[in-house]
CSV table of C-alpha atoms and ligand atoms in Angstrom, one decimal:
chain,number,residue,atom,x,y,z
A,129,UNK,CA,123.7,142.3,109.0
A,130,UNK,CA,122.1,138.9,108.7
A,131,UNK,CA,118.5,138.8,109.7
A,132,UNK,CA,117.3,135.9,111.8
A,133,UNK,CA,115.1,133.5,109.8
A,134,UNK,CA,111.4,133.4,110.7
A,135,UNK,CA,108.7,131.3,109.2
A,136,UNK,CA,107.0,134.4,107.8
A,137,UNK,CA,110.2,136.1,106.6
A,138,UNK,CA,109.4,135.1,103.0
A,139,UNK,CA,106.4,137.5,103.0
A,140,UNK,CA,108.6,140.6,102.6
A,141,UNK,CA,110.4,139.2,99.5
A,142,UNK,CA,109.5,139.0,95.9
A,143,UNK,CA,107.2,136.0,95.2
A,144,UNK,CA,106.3,134.4,91.9
A,145,UNK,CA,103.8,131.7,90.9
A,146,UNK,CA,101.6,132.3,94.0
A,147,UNK,CA,97.9,133.3,93.9
A,148,UNK,CA,96.5,136.6,95.1
A,149,UNK,CA,93.6,135.8,97.3
A,150,UNK,CA,90.7,138.3,97.1
A,151,UNK,CA,89.4,137.8,100.6
A,152,UNK,CA,92.3,138.4,103.0
A,153,UNK,CA,90.2,137.8,106.1
A,154,UNK,CA,89.1,134.4,104.9
A,155,UNK,CA,92.7,133.6,104.0
A,156,UNK,CA,93.9,134.5,107.5
A,157,UNK,CA,91.2,132.4,109.1
A,158,UNK,CA,92.3,129.3,107.1
A,159,UNK,CA,95.9,129.9,108.0
A,160,UNK,CA,95.0,130.1,111.7
A,161,UNK,CA,93.0,126.9,111.4
A,162,UNK,CA,95.8,125.1,109.7
A,163,UNK,CA,98.4,126.3,112.1
A,164,UNK,CA,96.4,124.6,114.9
A,165,UNK,CA,96.2,121.3,113.1
A,166,UNK,CA,98.7,118.5,113.8
A,167,UNK,CA,101.7,118.5,111.5
A,168,UNK,CA,101.6,115.7,108.9
A,169,UNK,CA,105.3,114.7,109.4
A,170,UNK,CA,107.6,115.0,112.3
A,171,UNK,CA,111.2,116.3,112.7
A,172,UNK,CA,112.6,112.9,113.6
A,173,UNK,CA,111.3,111.5,110.3
A,174,UNK,CA,112.8,114.4,108.3
A,175,UNK,CA,116.1,113.9,110.0
A,176,UNK,CA,116.0,110.1,109.3
A,177,UNK,CA,115.4,110.8,105.6
A,178,UNK,CA,118.3,113.3,105.6
A,179,UNK,CA,120.6,110.6,107.0
A,180,UNK,CA,119.4,108.2,104.3
A,181,UNK,CA,120.0,110.8,101.6
A,182,UNK,CA,123.5,111.3,103.1
A,183,UNK,CA,124.1,107.6,102.2
A,184,UNK,CA,122.8,108.3,98.7
A,185,UNK,CA,125.3,111.1,98.3
A,186,UNK,CA,128.1,108.8,99.3
A,187,UNK,CA,127.0,106.2,96.7
A,188,UNK,CA,125.8,103.7,99.3
A,189,UNK,CA,122.1,103.9,98.4
A,190,UNK,CA,119.9,105.1,95.5
A,191,UNK,CA,117.0,107.5,95.5
A,192,UNK,CA,113.7,106.7,93.9
A,193,UNK,CA,111.2,109.6,93.9
A,194,UNK,CA,107.9,109.4,92.0
A,195,UNK,CA,104.2,110.0,91.9
A,196,UNK,CA,101.6,112.3,90.2
A,197,UNK,CA,102.5,115.5,88.6
A,198,UNK,CA,99.6,116.9,90.5
A,199,UNK,CA,97.3,115.1,93.0
A,200,UNK,CA,93.7,116.0,92.5
A,201,UNK,CA,90.6,116.1,94.7
A,202,UNK,CA,88.5,114.2,92.2
A,203,UNK,CA,91.0,111.3,91.7
A,204,UNK,CA,91.4,110.5,95.3
A,205,UNK,CA,90.8,106.9,96.5
A,206,UNK,CA,92.6,104.1,98.2
A,207,UNK,CA,93.1,102.0,95.1
A,208,UNK,CA,95.0,104.7,93.3
A,209,UNK,CA,97.3,105.3,96.2
A,210,UNK,CA,97.8,101.5,96.6
A,211,UNK,CA,98.6,101.0,92.9
A,212,UNK,CA,101.1,103.8,92.8
A,213,UNK,CA,102.7,102.5,95.9
A,214,UNK,CA,102.9,99.0,94.4
A,215,UNK,CA,104.6,100.3,91.4
A,216,UNK,CA,107.2,102.2,93.4
A,217,UNK,CA,107.8,99.0,95.5
A,218,UNK,CA,108.3,97.0,92.3
A,219,UNK,CA,110.7,99.5,90.9
A,220,UNK,CA,112.6,99.6,94.2
A,221,UNK,CA,113.0,95.8,94.1
A,222,UNK,CA,114.3,95.9,90.6
A,223,UNK,CA,116.7,98.7,91.5
A,224,UNK,CA,117.9,96.9,94.7
A,225,UNK,CA,118.8,94.0,92.5
A,226,UNK,CA,120.7,96.1,90.0
A,227,UNK,CA,122.3,98.4,92.5
A,228,UNK,CA,122.9,95.9,95.3
A,229,UNK,CA,122.2,98.8,97.7
A,230,UNK,CA,119.2,100.2,99.6
A,231,UNK,CA,116.7,102.3,97.7
A,232,UNK,CA,115.4,105.4,99.4
A,233,UNK,CA,111.7,105.7,98.5
A,234,UNK,CA,109.9,109.0,98.3
A,235,UNK,CA,106.4,109.6,96.9
A,236,UNK,CA,105.4,112.8,95.1
A,237,UNK,CA,102.3,112.1,97.3
A,238,UNK,CA,100.3,113.3,100.2
A,239,UNK,CA,100.7,117.0,99.4
A,240,UNK,CA,101.7,117.5,95.8
A,241,UNK,CA,98.9,119.8,94.9
A,242,UNK,CA,100.2,123.2,93.8
A,243,UNK,CA,101.5,123.8,90.3
A,244,UNK,CA,103.7,126.5,88.7
A,245,UNK,CA,102.4,127.5,85.3
A,246,UNK,CA,104.2,129.1,82.4
A,247,UNK,CA,101.4,131.6,81.9
A,248,UNK,CA,98.9,133.4,84.2
A,249,UNK,CA,96.1,132.8,81.7
A,250,UNK,CA,95.2,130.0,79.3
A,251,UNK,CA,92.6,129.7,76.6
A,252,UNK,CA,89.9,127.1,77.2
A,253,UNK,CA,87.2,126.8,74.5
A,254,UNK,CA,88.3,130.1,73.0
A,255,UNK,CA,87.8,131.9,76.3
A,256,UNK,CA,90.8,133.4,78.2
A,257,UNK,CA,90.7,132.2,81.9
A,258,UNK,CA,93.2,132.3,84.8
A,259,UNK,CA,95.5,129.2,84.6
A,260,UNK,CA,94.7,126.2,86.7
A,261,UNK,CA,97.3,126.1,89.5
A,262,UNK,CA,96.5,122.8,91.2
A,263,UNK,CA,93.6,121.8,93.4
A,264,UNK,CA,95.0,123.4,96.5
A,265,UNK,CA,94.6,126.8,94.8
A,266,UNK,CA,91.8,126.7,92.2
A,267,UNK,CA,89.8,124.2,90.2
A,268,UNK,CA,90.1,122.8,86.7
A,269,UNK,CA,86.5,123.7,85.6
A,270,UNK,CA,86.6,127.2,84.2
A,271,UNK,CA,84.1,128.6,86.7
A,272,UNK,CA,86.4,127.6,89.6
A,273,UNK,CA,89.5,129.4,88.5
A,274,UNK,CA,89.4,132.1,91.3
A,275,UNK,CA,91.9,131.1,94.0
A,276,UNK,CA,90.0,129.8,97.1
A,277,UNK,CA,91.8,129.5,100.4
A,278,UNK,CA,89.3,126.9,101.7
A,279,UNK,CA,91.0,124.5,99.2
A,280,UNK,CA,94.0,124.4,101.5
A,281,UNK,CA,91.9,122.7,104.2
A,282,UNK,CA,90.7,120.1,101.8
A,283,UNK,CA,94.3,119.5,100.6
A,284,UNK,CA,95.4,119.1,104.2
A,285,UNK,CA,92.7,116.5,104.9
A,286,UNK,CA,93.5,114.6,101.7
A,287,UNK,CA,97.2,114.6,102.5
A,288,UNK,CA,96.6,113.4,106.0
A,289,UNK,CA,94.4,110.5,104.8
A,290,UNK,CA,96.8,109.6,102.0
A,291,UNK,CA,99.7,109.6,104.5
A,292,UNK,CA,97.8,107.5,106.9
A,293,UNK,CA,97.2,104.9,104.2
A,294,UNK,CA,100.9,105.0,103.1
A,295,UNK,CA,102.1,104.5,106.6
A,296,UNK,CA,99.8,101.5,107.0
A,297,UNK,CA,101.0,100.0,103.7
A,298,UNK,CA,104.7,100.6,104.4
A,299,UNK,CA,104.6,99.4,108.0
A,300,UNK,CA,101.7,97.1,108.3
A,301,UNK,CA,102.8,94.0,106.3
A,302,UNK,CA,101.7,95.0,102.8
A,303,UNK,CA,105.3,95.9,101.8
A,304,UNK,CA,106.7,92.6,103.3
A,305,UNK,CA,109.2,91.3,100.8
A,306,UNK,CA,107.6,87.9,101.1
A,307,UNK,CA,104.6,89.4,99.3
A,308,UNK,CA,106.7,90.6,96.4
A,309,UNK,CA,104.5,88.5,93.9
A,310,UNK,CA,101.4,90.3,95.1
A,311,UNK,CA,102.6,93.8,94.1
A,312,UNK,CA,102.0,93.3,90.4
A,313,UNK,CA,99.0,94.9,88.8
A,314,UNK,CA,96.4,93.1,86.8
A,315,UNK,CA,96.7,95.8,84.1
A,316,UNK,CA,100.4,94.9,83.6
A,317,UNK,CA,99.9,91.1,83.3
A,318,UNK,CA,101.2,89.6,80.1
A,319,UNK,CA,103.6,92.4,79.5
A,320,UNK,CA,107.3,91.8,78.9
A,321,UNK,CA,108.4,93.6,82.1
A,322,UNK,CA,105.8,91.7,84.0
A,323,UNK,CA,107.5,88.4,83.2
A,324,UNK,CA,110.9,89.9,83.9
A,325,UNK,CA,109.6,91.2,87.3
A,326,UNK,CA,108.2,87.7,88.1
A,327,UNK,CA,111.4,86.1,87.3
A,328,UNK,CA,113.1,88.5,89.7
A,329,UNK,CA,110.4,87.9,92.3
A,330,UNK,CA,111.0,84.1,92.0
A,331,UNK,CA,114.7,84.6,92.7
A,332,UNK,CA,113.8,86.7,95.8
A,333,UNK,CA,111.4,84.1,97.1
A,334,UNK,CA,114.1,81.4,96.6
A,335,UNK,CA,116.7,83.5,98.5
A,336,UNK,CA,114.2,84.1,101.3
A,337,UNK,CA,113.6,80.3,101.5
A,338,UNK,CA,117.3,79.8,101.6
A,339,UNK,CA,117.8,82.3,104.4
A,340,UNK,CA,115.1,80.8,106.4
A,341,UNK,CA,116.5,77.3,106.0
A,342,UNK,CA,120.0,78.6,106.9
A,343,UNK,CA,118.6,80.0,110.1
A,344,UNK,CA,119.2,83.8,109.4
A,345,UNK,CA,118.1,85.5,112.5
A,346,UNK,CA,114.5,86.6,112.9
A,347,UNK,CA,115.5,90.2,113.7
A,348,UNK,CA,117.0,90.5,110.2
A,349,UNK,CA,113.9,88.9,108.8
A,350,UNK,CA,111.8,91.3,110.8
A,351,UNK,CA,113.4,94.2,108.9
A,352,UNK,CA,112.1,92.8,105.6
A,353,UNK,CA,108.5,93.2,106.7
A,354,UNK,CA,108.5,96.9,106.6
A,355,UNK,CA,109.8,99.7,104.4
A,356,UNK,CA,110.6,103.3,105.0
A,357,UNK,CA,108.4,105.5,102.7
A,358,UNK,CA,108.6,109.2,102.6
A,359,UNK,CA,106.4,112.0,101.1
A,360,UNK,CA,107.4,115.1,99.1
A,361,UNK,CA,106.0,117.9,97.2
A,362,UNK,CA,106.9,121.2,95.6
A,363,UNK,CA,106.9,123.9,98.3
A,364,UNK,CA,105.0,126.4,96.2
A,365,UNK,CA,102.1,127.7,98.2
A,366,UNK,CA,103.9,129.3,101.1
A,367,UNK,CA,100.9,130.3,103.1
A,368,UNK,CA,100.1,126.6,103.4
A,369,UNK,CA,103.8,125.7,104.2
A,370,UNK,CA,104.1,128.4,106.8
A,371,UNK,CA,100.9,127.4,108.5
A,372,UNK,CA,102.2,123.8,108.8
A,373,UNK,CA,105.7,124.8,110.2
A,374,UNK,CA,106.3,123.5,113.7
A,375,UNK,CA,109.1,123.9,116.2
A,376,UNK,CA,110.7,120.5,117.0
A,377,UNK,CA,110.6,120.1,120.8
A,378,UNK,CA,113.9,118.2,121.0
A,379,UNK,CA,116.1,120.5,118.9
A,380,UNK,CA,114.2,123.8,118.9
A,381,UNK,CA,114.5,123.9,115.1
A,382,UNK,CA,111.7,124.5,112.7
A,383,UNK,CA,110.4,121.7,110.5
A,384,UNK,CA,108.1,121.9,107.5
A,385,UNK,CA,105.3,119.7,108.7
A,386,UNK,CA,103.6,119.3,105.3
A,387,UNK,CA,105.9,116.6,104.0
A,388,UNK,CA,109.3,114.9,104.6
A,389,UNK,CA,111.1,116.4,101.7
A,390,UNK,CA,110.1,119.7,100.0
A,391,UNK,CA,111.5,121.0,96.8
A,392,UNK,CA,111.9,124.3,95.0
A,393,UNK,CA,110.7,124.4,91.4
A,394,UNK,CA,112.7,125.5,88.4
A,395,UNK,CA,110.5,128.6,88.2
A,396,UNK,CA,110.7,129.6,91.8
A,397,UNK,CA,114.4,129.2,92.7
A,398,UNK,CA,115.3,133.0,92.8
A,399,UNK,CA,118.1,133.3,95.3
A,400,UNK,CA,116.6,136.4,96.9
A,401,UNK,CA,113.0,135.2,96.4
A,402,UNK,CA,110.3,134.0,98.8
A,403,UNK,CA,110.6,130.3,98.1
A,404,UNK,CA,114.3,129.9,98.7
A,405,UNK,CA,114.0,132.0,101.8
A,406,UNK,CA,111.3,129.8,103.3
A,407,UNK,CA,113.1,126.6,102.5
A,408,UNK,CA,116.4,127.9,103.9
A,409,UNK,CA,115.1,127.9,107.5
A,410,UNK,CA,113.4,124.5,107.9
A,411,UNK,CA,115.4,121.4,108.7
A,412,UNK,CA,113.8,119.1,106.1
A,413,UNK,CA,115.8,117.7,103.2
A,414,UNK,CA,115.4,120.2,100.3
A,415,UNK,CA,115.2,119.4,96.6
A,416,UNK,CA,116.2,122.0,94.0
A,417,UNK,CA,115.1,121.7,90.4
A,418,UNK,CA,117.9,122.6,88.0
A,419,UNK,CA,116.9,123.4,84.5
A,420,UNK,CA,118.8,124.9,81.5
A,421,UNK,CA,118.6,128.5,82.7
A,422,UNK,CA,120.4,127.8,86.0
A,423,UNK,CA,124.0,129.3,86.0
A,424,UNK,CA,126.9,128.0,88.0
A,425,UNK,CA,127.0,131.2,90.0
A,426,UNK,CA,123.3,131.0,90.9
A,427,UNK,CA,123.7,127.4,91.9
A,428,UNK,CA,126.6,128.1,94.2
A,429,UNK,CA,124.6,131.0,95.8
A,430,UNK,CA,121.6,128.7,96.2
A,431,UNK,CA,123.5,125.9,97.9
A,432,UNK,CA,125.3,128.3,100.1
A,433,UNK,CA,122.0,129.8,101.3
A,434,UNK,CA,120.2,126.4,101.6
A,435,UNK,CA,123.0,124.5,103.2
A,436,UNK,CA,125.6,126.9,104.8
A,437,UNK,CA,127.0,124.1,107.0
A,438,UNK,CA,127.4,121.7,104.1
A,439,UNK,CA,125.3,119.1,105.9
A,440,UNK,CA,125.2,115.8,104.1
A,441,UNK,CA,121.7,114.8,102.8
A,442,UNK,CA,120.3,118.3,103.1
A,443,UNK,CA,120.3,119.3,99.4
A,444,UNK,CA,119.2,117.1,96.4
A,445,UNK,CA,119.8,118.7,93.0
A,446,UNK,CA,117.2,117.4,90.6
A,447,UNK,CA,118.4,118.1,87.1
A,448,UNK,CA,116.0,118.3,84.1
A,449,UNK,CA,117.4,119.4,80.8
A,450,UNK,CA,115.8,117.2,78.1
A,451,UNK,CA,117.2,114.2,76.2
A,452,UNK,CA,120.6,114.9,74.6
A,453,UNK,CA,120.7,118.3,76.3
A,454,UNK,CA,122.5,117.4,79.5
A,455,UNK,CA,125.9,117.6,77.9
A,456,UNK,CA,125.4,121.4,77.5
A,457,UNK,CA,124.4,122.1,81.1
A,458,UNK,CA,125.2,119.3,83.6
A,459,UNK,CA,129.0,119.0,83.4
A,460,UNK,CA,129.5,122.7,84.3
A,461,UNK,CA,127.1,122.5,87.2
A,462,UNK,CA,128.8,119.3,88.4
A,463,UNK,CA,132.3,121.0,88.1
A,464,UNK,CA,131.1,124.1,90.1
A,465,UNK,CA,129.6,122.0,92.9
A,466,UNK,CA,132.7,119.7,93.1
A,467,UNK,CA,135.1,122.7,93.0
A,468,UNK,CA,133.2,124.3,96.0
A,469,UNK,CA,133.3,121.0,97.9
A,470,UNK,CA,129.5,120.9,98.3
A,471,UNK,CA,127.9,117.7,99.5
A,472,UNK,CA,124.8,117.0,97.4
A,473,UNK,CA,122.6,114.2,96.0
A,474,UNK,CA,122.4,114.3,92.2
A,475,UNK,CA,119.1,113.1,91.0
A,476,UNK,CA,117.7,113.1,87.4
A,477,UNK,CA,114.2,114.2,86.5
A,478,UNK,CA,113.8,112.9,82.9
A,479,UNK,CA,110.2,114.2,82.6
A,480,UNK,CA,110.1,118.0,82.6
A,481,UNK,CA,112.6,118.6,79.9
A,482,UNK,CA,110.9,116.2,77.6
A,483,UNK,CA,107.4,117.5,77.3
A,484,UNK,CA,106.1,117.9,73.7
A,485,UNK,CA,102.7,118.4,72.0
A,486,UNK,CA,101.5,115.4,70.1
A,487,UNK,CA,100.0,115.9,66.6
A,488,UNK,CA,96.8,114.8,68.2
A,489,UNK,CA,96.9,117.8,70.5
A,490,UNK,CA,98.0,116.2,73.8
A,491,UNK,CA,100.8,117.2,76.1
A,492,UNK,CA,103.0,114.1,76.1
A,493,UNK,CA,106.5,112.7,76.7
A,494,UNK,CA,108.1,110.3,74.3
A,495,UNK,CA,109.4,107.4,76.5
A,496,UNK,CA,112.6,107.0,74.5
A,497,UNK,CA,113.5,110.6,75.4
A,498,UNK,CA,112.9,109.8,79.1
A,499,UNK,CA,115.2,106.8,78.9
A,500,UNK,CA,117.8,108.9,76.9
A,501,UNK,CA,118.0,111.6,79.6
A,502,UNK,CA,118.5,109.0,82.3
A,503,UNK,CA,121.3,107.4,80.2
A,504,UNK,CA,122.9,110.8,79.6
A,505,UNK,CA,122.8,111.4,83.4
A,506,UNK,CA,124.6,108.2,84.2
A,507,UNK,CA,127.2,108.7,81.4
A,508,UNK,CA,128.0,112.3,82.5
A,509,UNK,CA,128.4,111.5,86.2
A,510,UNK,CA,130.6,108.6,85.2
A,511,UNK,CA,132.9,110.9,83.2
A,512,UNK,CA,132.9,113.6,85.9
A,513,UNK,CA,133.6,111.0,88.6
A,514,UNK,CA,130.5,112.0,90.6
A,515,UNK,CA,127.7,109.9,91.9
A,516,UNK,CA,124.4,109.5,89.9
A,517,UNK,CA,122.2,109.3,93.0
A,518,UNK,CA,118.6,108.9,92.0
A,519,UNK,CA,115.7,109.5,89.7
A,520,UNK,CA,112.6,111.7,90.0
A,521,UNK,CA,109.7,110.7,87.9
A,522,UNK,CA,106.0,111.5,87.3
A,523,UNK,CA,104.2,108.1,87.3
A,524,UNK,CA,101.0,106.3,88.4
A,525,UNK,CA,99.9,102.8,89.0
A,526,UNK,CA,97.0,103.4,86.6
A,527,UNK,CA,97.1,102.0,83.1
A,528,UNK,CA,97.1,105.5,81.5
A,529,UNK,CA,98.1,106.4,78.0
A,530,UNK,CA,99.8,109.8,78.6
A,531,UNK,CA,103.5,109.2,77.5
A,532,UNK,CA,104.1,107.7,74.1
A,533,UNK,CA,106.3,104.7,73.4
A,534,UNK,CA,107.6,102.0,75.7
A,535,UNK,CA,107.1,98.2,75.1
A,536,UNK,CA,103.4,98.8,74.8
A,537,UNK,CA,104.2,101.1,71.9
A,538,UNK,CA,101.7,103.8,72.8
A,539,UNK,CA,101.2,105.9,69.7
A,540,UNK,CA,100.0,109.5,69.4
A,541,UNK,CA,96.6,108.2,68.3
A,542,UNK,CA,96.3,106.1,71.6
A,543,UNK,CA,96.8,109.1,73.9
A,544,UNK,CA,93.1,109.9,74.0
A,545,UNK,CA,92.2,106.4,75.3
A,546,UNK,CA,93.1,106.9,78.9
A,547,UNK,CA,94.6,110.4,79.4
A,548,UNK,CA,93.7,111.3,83.0
A,549,UNK,CA,96.4,113.5,84.4
A,550,UNK,CA,95.5,116.7,86.2
A,551,UNK,CA,98.7,118.3,84.8
A,552,UNK,CA,101.7,116.7,83.1
A,553,UNK,CA,101.8,113.3,81.4
A,554,UNK,CA,102.9,110.4,83.7
A,555,UNK,CA,104.6,107.1,83.0
A,556,UNK,CA,102.1,104.2,83.5
A,557,UNK,CA,103.0,101.0,85.5
A,558,UNK,CA,104.5,99.2,82.5
A,559,UNK,CA,106.7,102.2,81.5
A,560,UNK,CA,107.8,102.8,85.1
A,561,UNK,CA,108.9,99.2,85.4
A,562,UNK,CA,110.7,99.3,82.0
A,563,UNK,CA,112.6,102.4,83.2
A,564,UNK,CA,113.5,100.7,86.5
A,565,UNK,CA,115.1,97.7,84.6
A,566,UNK,CA,117.1,100.1,82.5
A,567,UNK,CA,118.3,102.1,85.6
A,568,UNK,CA,119.1,98.8,87.3
A,569,UNK,CA,121.4,97.9,84.4
A,570,UNK,CA,123.1,101.3,84.8
A,571,UNK,CA,123.5,100.8,88.5
A,572,UNK,CA,125.3,97.5,87.9
A,573,UNK,CA,128.1,99.4,86.5
A,574,UNK,CA,128.0,102.4,88.9
B,729,PEP,C1,107.2,119.4,88.6
B,729,PEP,O1,108.1,118.7,89.2
B,729,PEP,O2,106.0,119.1,88.6
B,729,PEP,C2,107.6,120.7,88.0
B,729,PEP,C3,106.8,121.7,87.8
B,729,PEP,O3,108.9,120.7,87.7
B,729,PEP,P1,109.9,121.9,87.3
B,729,PEP,O4,109.9,122.9,88.5
B,729,PEP,O5,111.2,121.2,87.2
B,729,PEP,O6,109.4,122.5,86.0
B,730,CO,CO1,105.0,118.1,86.4
């Protein structure tokens, strides 16, 4: 017999990667408080994103999803949000030009706080301490490693403030295409991609002038003043997710109110586990990370559970195998999905399969491997006759030195200069733009 889904149904199932809170009463008080707060996103927005992702799955649009590996409480200010948003806008312009199609823009922002870890403990200064699991759970300093439920309230507040700013940027004129020249960052000036971007921006300005002169209607022009921008994060801390669930008054369906798209990580995608159960019952678009250990049988069971009615735009498969590794894994997953007739968006995360330790001791990602995995992704979808629908990246508008390579030729020795990430290494503005130009080229032949 099928049990009806409830927002707390996940509690009776096996869970992994979630903290055990010592003080249950304190945890419950926080959950009650959160469940009385307003949701951050609304059902209509999630449905709209799903419709746009349906267009991505048909090949009529392309998905750009990017942001921090982990947002942090310390590194929270308007300039950082603005600069990451600017880089995503710049990338989207480049991709629009290459793909001649709309770009669906989703930030790993306003809620991306909880992190799965490969080990429960880590060694810091020769002491074994519980692993850092993201600011919504515990703190980076070793005396803050005990999971603290109050952190959920701070995460909520930060997510609300971030989203408020992102809504203002995307709707309030900042993202107006006429301002395309103003989206560049001082830190990127003088770089090769910077001049390429300016060349493109000049072409756009000329076309806008032309349209104006030709009398293109002002309603169409009006549409160019604003962009749709959505938020996303890994749905890892289920107490937080459950507390922000809301019933949509128009449809009676449940929506995850914590972000527009939520995804299931590669470590928490057990078919009969808590995370998949939770995501199966909310109406939001759902991402599913697909790494090397995922079998075709599991993938079919997962999609069947997450999208029994085969709704377009509901499931985005985010594949992450590592450079030159996709050949071993991706074609058989594609074949299984195609054989079953499942509607999905295929997106490529070229970050998480390409993490290495530099000889200088930093967790890094060689940029040429990132580019290689994206190239593999396009080539394989071409040969399978399926649609390469998007990219999923860890990036920032800050001029960091976290991933090696790129036109700036960041070397192992340079990593220590500006290594700021709270978790995994991110592409900086220049590397992000370089990647966008490469993807734009691929899109021209899609
Ligand atoms: C992530 O996206 O930050 C992440 C942990 O990815 P994955 O689940 O693919 O390892
Ligand atoms: Co990461």
